[in-house]
């Protein structure tokens, strides 16, 4: 069966966003609100990357990629806040921050 090929499949940013979703789901977050917000923001980031890739106009793409960048920042901030309150491991905060920084830089260049 052939691999699906949609516009977002060609973007490195999409693959990083999907990796962020997987990483956030693997991390143990003690607080339910931090867990819910981090997961929601990571998924929203990935969805917006996919949406932006499918848009046709440059301005529309830029708008949606900027939203994805904001969601990426919210995801990272949720993990950082969990770490600040002892709700997750410092190593997990570092992993999410590093990946989120890479993704945010890419999204900045796309927007």
PDB file of C-alpha atoms in Angstrom:
ATOM      1  CA  UNK A   1       0.000   0.000   0.000  1.00  0.00           C
ATOM      2  CA  UNK A   2       1.498   3.397  -0.950  1.00  0.00           C
ATOM      3  CA  UNK A   3       2.399   5.890   1.766  1.00  0.00           C
ATOM      4  CA  UNK A   4      -0.020   8.825   2.012  1.00  0.00           C
ATOM      5  CA  UNK A   5       1.519  12.040   0.837  1.00  0.00           C
ATOM      6  CA  UNK A   6      -0.161  15.202   2.010  1.00  0.00           C
ATOM      7  CA  UNK A   7       1.522  18.620   2.030  1.00  0.00           C
ATOM      8  CA  UNK A   8       2.450  18.463   5.734  1.00  0.00           C
ATOM      9  CA  UNK A   9       4.229  15.122   5.316  1.00  0.00           C
ATOM     10  CA  UNK A  10       7.001  16.958   3.453  1.00  0.00           C
ATOM     11  CA  UNK A  11       7.663  19.417   6.285  1.00  0.00           C
ATOM     12  CA  UNK A  12      10.350  18.753   8.874  1.00  0.00           C
ATOM     13  CA  UNK A  13       8.282  20.985  11.184  1.00  0.00           C
ATOM     14  CA  UNK A  14       5.408  18.486  10.979  1.00  0.00           C
ATOM     15  CA  UNK A  15       7.672  15.607  11.985  1.00  0.00           C
ATOM     16  CA  UNK A  16       9.052  17.628  14.911  1.00  0.00           C
ATOM     17  CA  UNK A  17       5.526  18.580  16.002  1.00  0.00           C
ATOM     18  CA  UNK A  18       4.476  14.920  15.911  1.00  0.00           C
ATOM     19  CA  UNK A  19       7.593  14.065  17.939  1.00  0.00           C
ATOM     20  CA  UNK A  20       6.610  16.758  20.482  1.00  0.00           C
ATOM     21  CA  UNK A  21       3.162  15.154  20.825  1.00  0.00           C
ATOM     22  CA  UNK A  22       4.732  11.737  21.441  1.00  0.00           C
ATOM     23  CA  UNK A  23       7.241  13.135  23.936  1.00  0.00           C
ATOM     24  CA  UNK A  24       4.622  15.040  25.945  1.00  0.00           C
ATOM     25  CA  UNK A  25       2.465  11.916  26.130  1.00  0.00           C
ATOM     26  CA  UNK A  26       5.413   9.862  27.452  1.00  0.00           C
ATOM     27  CA  UNK A  27       6.304  12.267  30.243  1.00  0.00           C
ATOM     28  CA  UNK A  28       4.858  11.676  33.682  1.00  0.00           C
ATOM     29  CA  UNK A  29       3.147  14.898  34.776  1.00  0.00           C
ATOM     30  CA  UNK A  30       1.803  14.769  38.317  1.00  0.00           C
ATOM     31  CA  UNK A  31      -0.749  17.567  37.910  1.00  0.00           C
ATOM     32  CA  UNK A  32      -3.786  16.727  35.755  1.00  0.00           C
ATOM     33  CA  UNK A  33      -4.190  20.326  34.542  1.00  0.00           C
ATOM     34  CA  UNK A  34      -0.531  20.563  33.445  1.00  0.00           C
ATOM     35  CA  UNK A  35      -0.880  17.198  31.686  1.00  0.00           C
ATOM     36  CA  UNK A  36      -4.116  18.197  29.921  1.00  0.00           C
ATOM     37  CA  UNK A  37      -2.803  21.604  28.812  1.00  0.00           C
ATOM     38  CA  UNK A  38       0.578  20.315  27.618  1.00  0.00           C
ATOM     39  CA  UNK A  39      -1.028  17.542  25.578  1.00  0.00           C
ATOM     40  CA  UNK A  40      -3.721  19.820  24.147  1.00  0.00           C
ATOM     41  CA  UNK A  41      -1.186  22.480  23.111  1.00  0.00           C
ATOM     42  CA  UNK A  42       1.172  19.913  21.533  1.00  0.00           C
ATOM     43  CA  UNK A  43      -1.657  18.419  19.480  1.00  0.00           C
ATOM     44  CA  UNK A  44      -2.925  21.853  18.480  1.00  0.00           C
ATOM     45  CA  UNK A  45       0.564  22.802  17.339  1.00  0.00           C
ATOM     46  CA  UNK A  46       0.788  19.708  15.139  1.00  0.00           C
ATOM     47  CA  UNK A  47      -2.695  20.248  13.714  1.00  0.00           C
ATOM     48  CA  UNK A  48      -1.886  23.853  12.844  1.00  0.00           C
ATOM     49  CA  UNK A  49       1.351  22.828  11.112  1.00  0.00           C
ATOM     50  CA  UNK A  50      -0.676  20.423   8.977  1.00  0.00           C
ATOM     51  CA  UNK A  51      -3.313  23.071   8.292  1.00  0.00           C
ATOM     52  CA  UNK A  52      -0.729  25.668   7.332  1.00  0.00           C
ATOM     53  CA  UNK A  53       0.931  23.289   4.904  1.00  0.00           C
ATOM     54  CA  UNK A  54      -2.396  22.844   3.131  1.00  0.00           C
ATOM     55  CA  UNK A  55      -3.144  26.550   2.786  1.00  0.00           C
ATOM     56  CA  UNK A  56      -2.491  28.194  -0.558  1.00  0.00           C
ATOM     57  CA  UNK A  57      -1.844  31.868   0.083  1.00  0.00           C
ATOM     58  CA  UNK A  58       1.384  32.972   1.733  1.00  0.00           C
ATOM     59  CA  UNK A  59      -0.466  35.217   4.183  1.00  0.00           C
ATOM     60  CA  UNK A  60      -2.820  32.418   5.219  1.00  0.00           C
ATOM     61  CA  UNK A  61       0.085  29.996   5.693  1.00  0.00           C
ATOM     62  CA  UNK A  62       1.953  32.557   7.800  1.00  0.00           C
ATOM     63  CA  UNK A  63      -1.093  33.175  10.007  1.00  0.00           C
ATOM     64  CA  UNK A  64      -1.618  29.473  10.747  1.00  0.00           C
ATOM     65  CA  UNK A  65       2.102  28.782  11.307  1.00  0.00           C
ATOM     66  CA  UNK A  66       2.182  31.695  13.777  1.00  0.00           C
ATOM     67  CA  UNK A  67      -0.696  30.069  15.681  1.00  0.00           C
ATOM     68  CA  UNK A  68       1.229  26.772  15.686  1.00  0.00           C
ATOM     69  CA  UNK A  69       4.249  28.600  17.104  1.00  0.00           C
ATOM     70  CA  UNK A  70       2.113  30.014  19.912  1.00  0.00           C
ATOM     71  CA  UNK A  71       0.772  26.549  20.735  1.00  0.00           C
ATOM     72  CA  UNK A  72       4.317  25.181  20.777  1.00  0.00           C
ATOM     73  CA  UNK A  73       5.285  27.858  23.292  1.00  0.00           C
ATOM     74  CA  UNK A  74       2.251  27.064  25.427  1.00  0.00           C
ATOM     75  CA  UNK A  75       3.152  23.371  25.439  1.00  0.00           C
ATOM     76  CA  UNK A  76       6.719  24.068  26.518  1.00  0.00           C
ATOM     77  CA  UNK A  77       5.563  26.540  29.168  1.00  0.00           C
ATOM     78  CA  UNK A  78       3.162  23.940  30.597  1.00  0.00           C
ATOM     79  CA  UNK A  79       6.030  21.488  30.993  1.00  0.00           C
ATOM     80  CA  UNK A  80       8.308  24.173  32.453  1.00  0.00           C
ATOM     81  CA  UNK A  81       5.657  25.096  35.010  1.00  0.00           C
ATOM     82  CA  UNK A  82       5.198  21.436  35.917  1.00  0.00           C
ATOM     83  CA  UNK A  83       8.949  21.178  36.407  1.00  0.00           C
ATOM     84  CA  UNK A  84       9.023  24.318  38.540  1.00  0.00           C
ATOM     85  CA  UNK A  85       6.482  22.808  40.912  1.00  0.00           C
ATOM     86  CA  UNK A  86       8.140  19.381  41.046  1.00  0.00           C
ATOM     87  CA  UNK A  87       5.486  17.816  38.838  1.00  0.00           C
ATOM     88  CA  UNK A  88       7.937  16.315  36.357  1.00  0.00           C
ATOM     89  CA  UNK A  89      11.614  15.483  36.033  1.00  0.00           C
ATOM     90  CA  UNK A  90      14.126  18.213  35.127  1.00  0.00           C
ATOM     91  CA  UNK A  91      15.457  15.976  32.334  1.00  0.00           C
ATOM     92  CA  UNK A  92      11.976  15.872  30.787  1.00  0.00           C
ATOM     93  CA  UNK A  93      11.726  19.663  30.968  1.00  0.00           C
ATOM     94  CA  UNK A  94      15.076  19.915  29.172  1.00  0.00           C
ATOM     95  CA  UNK A  95      14.023  17.470  26.427  1.00  0.00           C
ATOM     96  CA  UNK A  96      10.746  19.288  25.756  1.00  0.00           C
ATOM     97  CA  UNK A  97      12.420  22.712  25.857  1.00  0.00           C
ATOM     98  CA  UNK A  98      15.094  21.639  23.370  1.00  0.00           C
ATOM     99  CA  UNK A  99      12.603  20.115  20.937  1.00  0.00           C
ATOM    100  CA  UNK A 100      10.162  23.015  21.358  1.00  0.00           C
ATOM    101  CA  UNK A 101      12.937  25.536  20.660  1.00  0.00           C
ATOM    102  CA  UNK A 102      13.893  23.764  17.427  1.00  0.00           C
ATOM    103  CA  UNK A 103      10.271  23.574  16.321  1.00  0.00           C
ATOM    104  CA  UNK A 104       9.527  27.183  17.273  1.00  0.00           C
ATOM    105  CA  UNK A 105      12.501  28.373  15.204  1.00  0.00           C
ATOM    106  CA  UNK A 106      11.267  26.482  12.176  1.00  0.00           C
ATOM    107  CA  UNK A 107       7.752  27.830  12.587  1.00  0.00           C
ATOM    108  CA  UNK A 108       9.116  31.362  12.913  1.00  0.00           C
ATOM    109  CA  UNK A 109      10.859  30.966   9.556  1.00  0.00           C
ATOM    110  CA  UNK A 110       7.707  29.514   7.975  1.00  0.00           C
ATOM    111  CA  UNK A 111       5.509  32.373   9.207  1.00  0.00           C
TER     112      UNK A 111
END
